[in-house]
Coordinates of C-alpha atoms and ligand atoms in Angstrom, one line a residue:
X19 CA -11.8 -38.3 -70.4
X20 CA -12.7 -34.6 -72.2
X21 CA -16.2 -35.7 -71.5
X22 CA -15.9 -36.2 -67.9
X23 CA -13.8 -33.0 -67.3
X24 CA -16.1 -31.5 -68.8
X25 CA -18.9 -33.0 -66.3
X26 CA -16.6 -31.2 -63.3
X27 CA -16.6 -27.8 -64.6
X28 CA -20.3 -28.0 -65.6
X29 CA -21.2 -29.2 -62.2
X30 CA -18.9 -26.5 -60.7
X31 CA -21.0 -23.9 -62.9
X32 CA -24.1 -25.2 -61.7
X33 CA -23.7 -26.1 -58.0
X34 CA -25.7 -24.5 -55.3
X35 CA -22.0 -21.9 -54.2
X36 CA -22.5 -21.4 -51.2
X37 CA -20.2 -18.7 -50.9
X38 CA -21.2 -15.0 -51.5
X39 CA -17.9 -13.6 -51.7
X40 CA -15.0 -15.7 -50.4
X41 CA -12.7 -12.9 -50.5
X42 CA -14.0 -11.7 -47.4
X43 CA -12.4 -14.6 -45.6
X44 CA -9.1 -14.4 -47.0
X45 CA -6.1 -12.7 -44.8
X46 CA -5.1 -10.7 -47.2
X47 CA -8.4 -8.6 -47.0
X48 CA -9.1 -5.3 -45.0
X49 CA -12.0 -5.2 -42.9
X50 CA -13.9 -2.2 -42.2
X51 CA -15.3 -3.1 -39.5
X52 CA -13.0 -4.9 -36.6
X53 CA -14.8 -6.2 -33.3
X54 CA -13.6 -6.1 -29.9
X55 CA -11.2 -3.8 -30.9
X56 CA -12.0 -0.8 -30.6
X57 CA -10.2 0.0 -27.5
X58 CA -7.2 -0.5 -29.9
X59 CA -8.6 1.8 -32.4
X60 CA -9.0 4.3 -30.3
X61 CA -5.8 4.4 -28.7
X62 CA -3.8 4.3 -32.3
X63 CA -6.0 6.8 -33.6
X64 CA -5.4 9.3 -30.3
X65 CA -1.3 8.8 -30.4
X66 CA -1.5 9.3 -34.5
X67 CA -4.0 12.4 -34.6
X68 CA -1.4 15.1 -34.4
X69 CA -0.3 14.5 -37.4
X70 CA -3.6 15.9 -38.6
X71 CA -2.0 19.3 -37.1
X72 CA 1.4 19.1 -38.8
X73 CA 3.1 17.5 -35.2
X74 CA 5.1 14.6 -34.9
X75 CA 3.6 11.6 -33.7
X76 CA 5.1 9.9 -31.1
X77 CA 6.6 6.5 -32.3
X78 CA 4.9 3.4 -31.1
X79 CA 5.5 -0.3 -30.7
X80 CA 2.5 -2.5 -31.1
X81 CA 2.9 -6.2 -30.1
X82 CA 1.0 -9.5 -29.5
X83 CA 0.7 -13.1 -30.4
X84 CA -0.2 -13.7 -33.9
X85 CA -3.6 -13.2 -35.1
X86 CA -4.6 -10.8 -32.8
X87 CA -5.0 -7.9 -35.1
X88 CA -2.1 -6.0 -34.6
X89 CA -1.9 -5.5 -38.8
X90 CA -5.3 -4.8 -39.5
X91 CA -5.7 -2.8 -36.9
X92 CA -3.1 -0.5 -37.5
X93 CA -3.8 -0.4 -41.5
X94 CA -7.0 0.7 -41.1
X95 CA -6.4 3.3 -38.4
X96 CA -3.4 4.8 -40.9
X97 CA -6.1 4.7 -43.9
X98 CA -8.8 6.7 -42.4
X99 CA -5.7 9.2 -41.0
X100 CA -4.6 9.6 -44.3
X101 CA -8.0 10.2 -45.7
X102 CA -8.9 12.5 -43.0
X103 CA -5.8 14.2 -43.8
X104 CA -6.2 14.3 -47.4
X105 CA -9.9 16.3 -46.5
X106 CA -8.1 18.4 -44.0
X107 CA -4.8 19.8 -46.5
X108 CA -2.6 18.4 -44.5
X109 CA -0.2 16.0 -46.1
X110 CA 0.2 12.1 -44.6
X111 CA 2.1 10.0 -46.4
X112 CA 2.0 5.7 -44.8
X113 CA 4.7 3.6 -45.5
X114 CA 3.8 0.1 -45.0
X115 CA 6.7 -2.5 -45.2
X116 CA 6.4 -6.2 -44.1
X117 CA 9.9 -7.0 -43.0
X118 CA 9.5 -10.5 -43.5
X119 CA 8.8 -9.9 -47.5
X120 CA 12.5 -11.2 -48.9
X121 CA 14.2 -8.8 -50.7
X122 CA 13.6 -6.1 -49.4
X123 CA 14.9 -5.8 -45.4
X124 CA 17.0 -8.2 -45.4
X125 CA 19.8 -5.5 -45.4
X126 CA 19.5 -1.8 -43.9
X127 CA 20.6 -0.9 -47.8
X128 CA 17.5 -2.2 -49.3
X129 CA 15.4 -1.4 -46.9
X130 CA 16.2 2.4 -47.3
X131 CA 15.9 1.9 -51.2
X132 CA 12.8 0.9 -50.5
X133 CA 11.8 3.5 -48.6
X134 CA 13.2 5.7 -51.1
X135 CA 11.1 4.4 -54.2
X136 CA 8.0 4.4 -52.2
X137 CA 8.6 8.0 -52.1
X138 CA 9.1 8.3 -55.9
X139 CA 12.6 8.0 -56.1
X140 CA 15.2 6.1 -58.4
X141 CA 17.7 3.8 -56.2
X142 CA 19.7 1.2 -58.2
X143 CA 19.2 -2.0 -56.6
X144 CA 23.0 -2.2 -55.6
X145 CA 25.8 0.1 -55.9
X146 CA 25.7 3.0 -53.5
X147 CA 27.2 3.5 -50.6
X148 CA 24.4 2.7 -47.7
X149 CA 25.3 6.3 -46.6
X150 CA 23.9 7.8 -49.9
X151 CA 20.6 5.6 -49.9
X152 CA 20.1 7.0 -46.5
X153 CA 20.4 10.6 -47.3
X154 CA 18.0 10.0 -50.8
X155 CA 15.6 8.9 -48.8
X156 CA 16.3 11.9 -46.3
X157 CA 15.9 14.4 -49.2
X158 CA 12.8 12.5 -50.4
X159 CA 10.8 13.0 -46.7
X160 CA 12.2 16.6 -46.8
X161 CA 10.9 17.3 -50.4
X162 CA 7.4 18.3 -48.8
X163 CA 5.9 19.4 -45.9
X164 CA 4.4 16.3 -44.9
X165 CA 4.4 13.7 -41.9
X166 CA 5.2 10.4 -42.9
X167 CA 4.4 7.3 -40.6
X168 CA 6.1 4.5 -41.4
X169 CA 4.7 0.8 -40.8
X170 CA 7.4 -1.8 -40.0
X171 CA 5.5 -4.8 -39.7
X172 CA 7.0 -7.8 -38.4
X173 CA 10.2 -5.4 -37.5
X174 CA 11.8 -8.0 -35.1
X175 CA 13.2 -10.3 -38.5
X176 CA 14.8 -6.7 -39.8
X177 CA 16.2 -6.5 -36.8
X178 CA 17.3 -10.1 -36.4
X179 CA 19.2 -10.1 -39.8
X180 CA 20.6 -6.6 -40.0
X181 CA 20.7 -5.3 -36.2
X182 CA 19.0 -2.4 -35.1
X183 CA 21.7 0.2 -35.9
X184 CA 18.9 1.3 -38.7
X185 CA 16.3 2.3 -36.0
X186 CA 18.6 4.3 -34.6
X187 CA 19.2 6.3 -38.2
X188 CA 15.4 6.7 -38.7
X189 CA 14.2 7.9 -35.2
X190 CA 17.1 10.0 -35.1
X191 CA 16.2 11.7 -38.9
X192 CA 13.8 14.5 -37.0
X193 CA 16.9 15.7 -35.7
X194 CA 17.8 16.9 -38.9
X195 CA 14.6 17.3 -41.1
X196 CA 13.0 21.0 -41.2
X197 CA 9.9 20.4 -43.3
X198 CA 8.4 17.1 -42.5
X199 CA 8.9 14.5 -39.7
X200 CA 8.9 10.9 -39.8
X201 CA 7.2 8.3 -37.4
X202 CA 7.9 4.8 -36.8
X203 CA 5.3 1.8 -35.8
X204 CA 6.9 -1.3 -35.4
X205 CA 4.4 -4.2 -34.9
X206 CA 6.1 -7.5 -33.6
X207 CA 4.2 -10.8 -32.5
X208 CA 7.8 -11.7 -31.3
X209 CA 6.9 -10.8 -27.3
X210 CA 11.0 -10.7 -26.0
X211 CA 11.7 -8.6 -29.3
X212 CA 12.2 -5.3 -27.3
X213 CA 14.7 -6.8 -24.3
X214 CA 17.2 -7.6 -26.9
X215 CA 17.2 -4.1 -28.2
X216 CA 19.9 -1.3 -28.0
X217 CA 18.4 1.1 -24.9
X218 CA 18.4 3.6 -26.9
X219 CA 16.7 2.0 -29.6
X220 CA 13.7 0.8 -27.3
X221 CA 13.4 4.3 -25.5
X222 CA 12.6 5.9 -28.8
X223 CA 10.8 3.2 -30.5
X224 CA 8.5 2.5 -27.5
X225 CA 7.0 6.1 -26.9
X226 CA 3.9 4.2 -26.8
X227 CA 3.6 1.1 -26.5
X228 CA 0.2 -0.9 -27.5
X229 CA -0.4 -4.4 -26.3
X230 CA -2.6 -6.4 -28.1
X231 CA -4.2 -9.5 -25.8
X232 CA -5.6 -12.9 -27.6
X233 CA -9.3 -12.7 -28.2
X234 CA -11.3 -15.5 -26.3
X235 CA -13.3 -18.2 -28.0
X236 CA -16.8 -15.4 -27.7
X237 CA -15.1 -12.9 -29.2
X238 CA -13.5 -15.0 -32.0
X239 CA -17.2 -16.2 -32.6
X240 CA -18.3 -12.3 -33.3
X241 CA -15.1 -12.1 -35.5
X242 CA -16.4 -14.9 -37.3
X243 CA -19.8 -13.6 -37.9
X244 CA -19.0 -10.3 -38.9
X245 CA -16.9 -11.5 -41.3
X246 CA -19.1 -14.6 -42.5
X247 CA -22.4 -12.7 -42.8
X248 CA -21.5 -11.8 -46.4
X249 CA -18.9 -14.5 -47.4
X250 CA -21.5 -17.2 -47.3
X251 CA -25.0 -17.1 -48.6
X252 CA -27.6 -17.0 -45.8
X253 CA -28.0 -20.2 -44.5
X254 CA -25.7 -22.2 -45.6
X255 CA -23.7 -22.7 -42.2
X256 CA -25.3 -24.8 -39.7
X257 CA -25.7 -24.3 -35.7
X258 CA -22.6 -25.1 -33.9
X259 CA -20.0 -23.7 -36.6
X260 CA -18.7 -21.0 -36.0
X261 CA -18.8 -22.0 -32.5
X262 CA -16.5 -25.1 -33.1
X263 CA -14.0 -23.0 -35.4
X264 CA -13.9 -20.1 -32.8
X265 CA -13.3 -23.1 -29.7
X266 CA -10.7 -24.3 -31.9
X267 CA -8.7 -21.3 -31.8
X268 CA -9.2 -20.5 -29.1
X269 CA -7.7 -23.1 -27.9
X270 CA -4.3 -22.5 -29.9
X271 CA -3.6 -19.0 -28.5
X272 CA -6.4 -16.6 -29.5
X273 CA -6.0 -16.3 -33.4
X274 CA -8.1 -14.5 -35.4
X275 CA -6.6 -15.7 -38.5
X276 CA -6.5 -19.6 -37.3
X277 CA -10.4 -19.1 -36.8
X278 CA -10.8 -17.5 -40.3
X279 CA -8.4 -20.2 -42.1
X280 CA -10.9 -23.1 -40.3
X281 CA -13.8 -21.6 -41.4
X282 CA -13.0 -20.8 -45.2
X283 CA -11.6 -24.1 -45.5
X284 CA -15.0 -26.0 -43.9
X285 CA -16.6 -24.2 -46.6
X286 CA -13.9 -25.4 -49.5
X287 CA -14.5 -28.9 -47.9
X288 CA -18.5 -28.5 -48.1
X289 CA -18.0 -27.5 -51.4
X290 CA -16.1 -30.0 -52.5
X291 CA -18.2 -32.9 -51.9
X292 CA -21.1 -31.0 -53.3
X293 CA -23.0 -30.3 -49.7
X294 CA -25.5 -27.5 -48.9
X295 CA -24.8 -27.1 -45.7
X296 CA -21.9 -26.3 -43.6
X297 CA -21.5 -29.1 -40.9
X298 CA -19.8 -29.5 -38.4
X299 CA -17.8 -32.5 -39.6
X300 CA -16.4 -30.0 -42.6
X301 CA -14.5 -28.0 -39.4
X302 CA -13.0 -31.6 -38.5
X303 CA -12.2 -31.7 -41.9
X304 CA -10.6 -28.5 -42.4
X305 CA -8.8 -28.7 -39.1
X306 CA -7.1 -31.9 -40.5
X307 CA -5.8 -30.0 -43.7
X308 CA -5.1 -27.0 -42.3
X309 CA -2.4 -29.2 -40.0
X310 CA -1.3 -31.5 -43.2
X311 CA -0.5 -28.3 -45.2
X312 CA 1.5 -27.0 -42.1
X313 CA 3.4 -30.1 -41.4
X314 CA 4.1 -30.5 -45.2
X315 CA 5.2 -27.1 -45.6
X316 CA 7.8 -27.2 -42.8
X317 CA 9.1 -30.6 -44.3
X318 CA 9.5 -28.2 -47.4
X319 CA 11.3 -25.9 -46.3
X320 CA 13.5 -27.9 -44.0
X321 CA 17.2 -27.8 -45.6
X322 CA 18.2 -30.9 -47.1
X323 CA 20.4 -32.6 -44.4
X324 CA 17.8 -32.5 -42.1
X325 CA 14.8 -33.9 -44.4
X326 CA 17.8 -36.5 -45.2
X327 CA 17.7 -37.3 -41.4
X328 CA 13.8 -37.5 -41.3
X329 CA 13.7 -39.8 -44.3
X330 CA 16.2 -42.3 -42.3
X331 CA 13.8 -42.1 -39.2
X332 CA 11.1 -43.0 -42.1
X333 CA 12.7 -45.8 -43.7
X334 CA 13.9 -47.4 -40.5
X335 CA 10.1 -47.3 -39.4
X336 CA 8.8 -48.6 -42.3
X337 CA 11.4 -51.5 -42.1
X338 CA 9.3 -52.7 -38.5
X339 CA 11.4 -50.8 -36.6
X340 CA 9.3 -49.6 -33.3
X341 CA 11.8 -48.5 -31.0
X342 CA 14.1 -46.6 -33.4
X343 CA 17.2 -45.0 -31.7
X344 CA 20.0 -42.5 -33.0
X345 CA 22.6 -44.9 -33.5
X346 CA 20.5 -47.0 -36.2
X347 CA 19.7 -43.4 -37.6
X348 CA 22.8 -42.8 -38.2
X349 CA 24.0 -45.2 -40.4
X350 CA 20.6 -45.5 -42.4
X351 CA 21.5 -41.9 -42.6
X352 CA 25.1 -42.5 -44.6
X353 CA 23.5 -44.6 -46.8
X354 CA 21.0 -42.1 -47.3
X355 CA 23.3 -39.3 -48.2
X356 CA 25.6 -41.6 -50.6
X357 CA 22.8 -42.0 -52.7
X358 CA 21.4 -38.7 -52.8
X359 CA 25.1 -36.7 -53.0
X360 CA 25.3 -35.0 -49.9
X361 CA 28.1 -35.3 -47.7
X362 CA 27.5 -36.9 -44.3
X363 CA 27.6 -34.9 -41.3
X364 CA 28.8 -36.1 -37.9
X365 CA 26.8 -38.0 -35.6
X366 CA 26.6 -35.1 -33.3
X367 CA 25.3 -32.7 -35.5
X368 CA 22.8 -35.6 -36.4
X369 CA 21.9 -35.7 -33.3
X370 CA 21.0 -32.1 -33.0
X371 CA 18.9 -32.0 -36.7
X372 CA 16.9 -35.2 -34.3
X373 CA 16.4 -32.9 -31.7
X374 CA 15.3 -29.9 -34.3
X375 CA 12.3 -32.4 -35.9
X376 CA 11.7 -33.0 -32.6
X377 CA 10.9 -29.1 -32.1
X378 CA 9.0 -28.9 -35.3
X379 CA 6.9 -31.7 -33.8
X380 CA 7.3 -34.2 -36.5
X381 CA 9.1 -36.5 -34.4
X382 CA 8.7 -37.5 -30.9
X383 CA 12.5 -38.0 -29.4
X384 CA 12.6 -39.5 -25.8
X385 CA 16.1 -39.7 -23.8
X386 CA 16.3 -43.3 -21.7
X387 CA 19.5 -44.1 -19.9
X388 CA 21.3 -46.9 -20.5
X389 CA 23.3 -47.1 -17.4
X390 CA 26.4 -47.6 -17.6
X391 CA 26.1 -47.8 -21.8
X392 CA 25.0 -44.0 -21.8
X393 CA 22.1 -42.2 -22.8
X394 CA 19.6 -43.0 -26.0
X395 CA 17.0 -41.5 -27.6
X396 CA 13.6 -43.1 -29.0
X397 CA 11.9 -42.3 -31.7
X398 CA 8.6 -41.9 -32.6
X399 CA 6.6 -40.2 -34.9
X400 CA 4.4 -37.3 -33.9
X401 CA 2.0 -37.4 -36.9
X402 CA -0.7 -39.2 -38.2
X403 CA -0.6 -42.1 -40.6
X404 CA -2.3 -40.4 -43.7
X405 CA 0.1 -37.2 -42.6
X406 CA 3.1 -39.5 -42.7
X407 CA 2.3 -40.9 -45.9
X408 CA 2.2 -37.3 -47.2
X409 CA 5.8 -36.6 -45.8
X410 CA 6.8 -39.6 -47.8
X411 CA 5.5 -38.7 -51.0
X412 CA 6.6 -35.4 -50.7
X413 CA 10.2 -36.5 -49.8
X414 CA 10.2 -38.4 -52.9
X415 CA 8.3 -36.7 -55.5
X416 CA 9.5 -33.1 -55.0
X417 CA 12.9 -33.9 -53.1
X418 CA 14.2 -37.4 -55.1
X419 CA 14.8 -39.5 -52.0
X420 CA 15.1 -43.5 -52.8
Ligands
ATP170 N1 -11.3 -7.8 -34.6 C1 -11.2 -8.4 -35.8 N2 -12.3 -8.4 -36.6 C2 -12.3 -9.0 -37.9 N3 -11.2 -9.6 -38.4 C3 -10.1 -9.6 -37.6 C4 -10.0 -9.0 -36.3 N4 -8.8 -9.2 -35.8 C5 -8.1 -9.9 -36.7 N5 -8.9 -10.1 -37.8 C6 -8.5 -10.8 -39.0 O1 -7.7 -11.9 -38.6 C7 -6.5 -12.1 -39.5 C8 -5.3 -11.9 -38.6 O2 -5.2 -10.6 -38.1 P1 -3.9 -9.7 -38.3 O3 -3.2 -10.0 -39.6 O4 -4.2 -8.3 -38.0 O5 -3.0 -10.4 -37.1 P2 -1.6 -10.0 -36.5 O6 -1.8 -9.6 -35.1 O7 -1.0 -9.0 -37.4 O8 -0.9 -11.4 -36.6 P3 0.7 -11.7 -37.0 O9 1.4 -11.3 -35.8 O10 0.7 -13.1 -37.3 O11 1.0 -10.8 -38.2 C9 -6.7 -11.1 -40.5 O12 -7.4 -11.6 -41.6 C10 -7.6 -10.0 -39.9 O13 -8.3 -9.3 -40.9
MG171 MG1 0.5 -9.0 -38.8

């Protein structure tokens, strides 16, 4: 056993990487140089450069499907405005805040404690009155004379759980401040985030507003290579590559990221079974993963009624039946809950969790009429086989369904 373990990691040691720096693939990491754009660049640098004078900015709303570099775009223009800044003796301070990070803006409170720490100062974590978080933070922006631009990323799941009442307090702050002045970006890949907004709200977040459009499958590919050219030896990826992952994605809806994910993982699959050469087969591959860890990850993260209801549909499937309906789901689904502890819900609300899966695209739910006996609904699955067998094991290993 030791001895073959040990075979592994010697092999591992040995192999041919062909990876030069994987890190360059990974999300997390901040290109310096970002293709097709520069447009974009521009146009965030031009609305931020006052600043550089001591002016406000105006505030600006960037939006855009996901992947279309909306974050790194707007990180890298801030980082090169506070350097310039820095050289210049003028004071820029970025905030960057991903709303979606738990913990943090879930309420307006925290937020603004936040807010507050990034600027150096104490906040307990609970306590105050919101009122007195607020003006901390106010005092802290005031300390200096400075601009500080803050980064709301993903600003429409703030809004969604707290309202946009706390918008309103932090465009309307200039009113009052003397030494500084704050500016907001709010980057949402929600497209219908704005409509739902106070008026008020929208007019002053949306001074400028920046669109950001899905890159085609050519521009993906020049994505690809600038980022590839020193994650992977020289080589190592075969004709037709990049190509495919870029297709792929382009494809979905234009994401950068998608592209990226395919192409790292091709690599971790080449890798794997020991190959040279990056084929084409290892974007097949890594496509197929890439969905598995998806699907698997939503059946995670469902709440426990509903991966109840999915396990019925599973069972009654595995027990030959083809043309499984709601009724039968529902009382494989009683039994289901007495022997896991959870308290059946009613058929209707069964019903809706059914039509939910069916959303996530785990299950395929077709209506028929019954004519006079009322209406129906089929199931099938809407995975593979080797993905359902996944959902299985994971159902039973990490969630203890029998
Ligand atoms: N033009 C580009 N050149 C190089 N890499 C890019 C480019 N555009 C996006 N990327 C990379 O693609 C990934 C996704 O981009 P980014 O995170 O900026 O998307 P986003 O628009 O913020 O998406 P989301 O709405 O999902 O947050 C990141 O790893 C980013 O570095
Ligand atoms: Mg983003």
């Amino acid at each position: 056993m030791q001895l073959s373990l040990d075979n592994i990691f010697k092999n591992y040691i040995q192999k041919d990487d062909i990876f030069q720096n994987k890190e360059l693939l990974l999300t997390k990491y901040r290109p310096e140089n970002l293709p097709h754009r520069e447009k974009e660049i521009k146009t965030l640098g031009s609305i931020l450069a006052p600043s550089l004078r001591g002016e406000k900015p105006s505030n600006v709303f960037v939006y855009g499907k996901t992947g279309t570099g909306k974050t790194a775009v707007t990180q890298y223009v801030c980082s090169k405005l506070e350097e310039v800044a820095m050289n210049n003796g003028h004071e820029v301070r970025i905030i960057y805040l991903n709303c979606k990070m738990r913990k943090v803006a879930d309420t307006e409170y925290r937020l603004l404690a936040k807010l507050a720490r990034e600027l150096g100062r104490d906040v307990p974590p609970t306590g105050l009155p919101t009122d007195q978080v607020y003006e901390i933070f106010f005092e802290a922006v005031e300390d200096k004379k400075r601009m500080v631009i803050l980064i709301l990323d993903e600003i429409d799941i703030m809004v969604e759980k707290t309202g946009d009442n706390f918008l309103y307090n932090l465009t309307r702050m200039n009113e009052d401040l003397e030494n500084s002045k704050i500016s907001i970006i709010g980057i949402s890949n929600n497209l219908s985030f704005k409509e739902n907004l106070d008026p008020r709200v929208r007019s002053s977040l949306s001074e400028e507003e920046m669109l950001f459009s899905p890159y085609n499958a050519l521009q993906l590919q020049d994505i690809l290579k600038s980022r590839a050219e020193k994650a992977f030896k020289p080589g190592v990826i075969a004709e037709g590559v990049i190509e495919k992952c870029a297709a792929l994605a382009a494809q979905e809806h234009g994401d950068a990221r998608r592209a990226l994910d395919l192409l790292r993982v091709a690599g971790e699959m080449c890798e794997r079974e020991g190959s040279k050469r990056v084929e084409e087969r290892h974007v097949d591959m890594a496509e197929s993963k890439i969905d598995m860890d998806r699907i698997l990850e939503v059946v995670r993260t469902q709440p426990r009624q509903s991966q109840a209801v999915l396990w019925s549909i599973l069972k009654l499937k595995e027990n030959g039946g083809n043309e499984v309906q709601t009724g039968d789901i529902f009382s494989v689904y009683e039994k289901v809950c007495r022997n896991s502890g959870l308290a059946p819900l009613t058929q209707r609300r069964v019903s809706d969790l059914i039509a939910e899966l069916d959303l996530l695209g785990i299950i395929n739910a077709r209506v028929i009429s019954k004519g006079r006996y009322g209406r129906t609904r089929t199931i099938t699955l809407g995975v593979s086989e080797p993905i359902l067998e996944k959902i299985k094991n994971t159902l039973v290993s990490e969630f203890y369904f029998e």
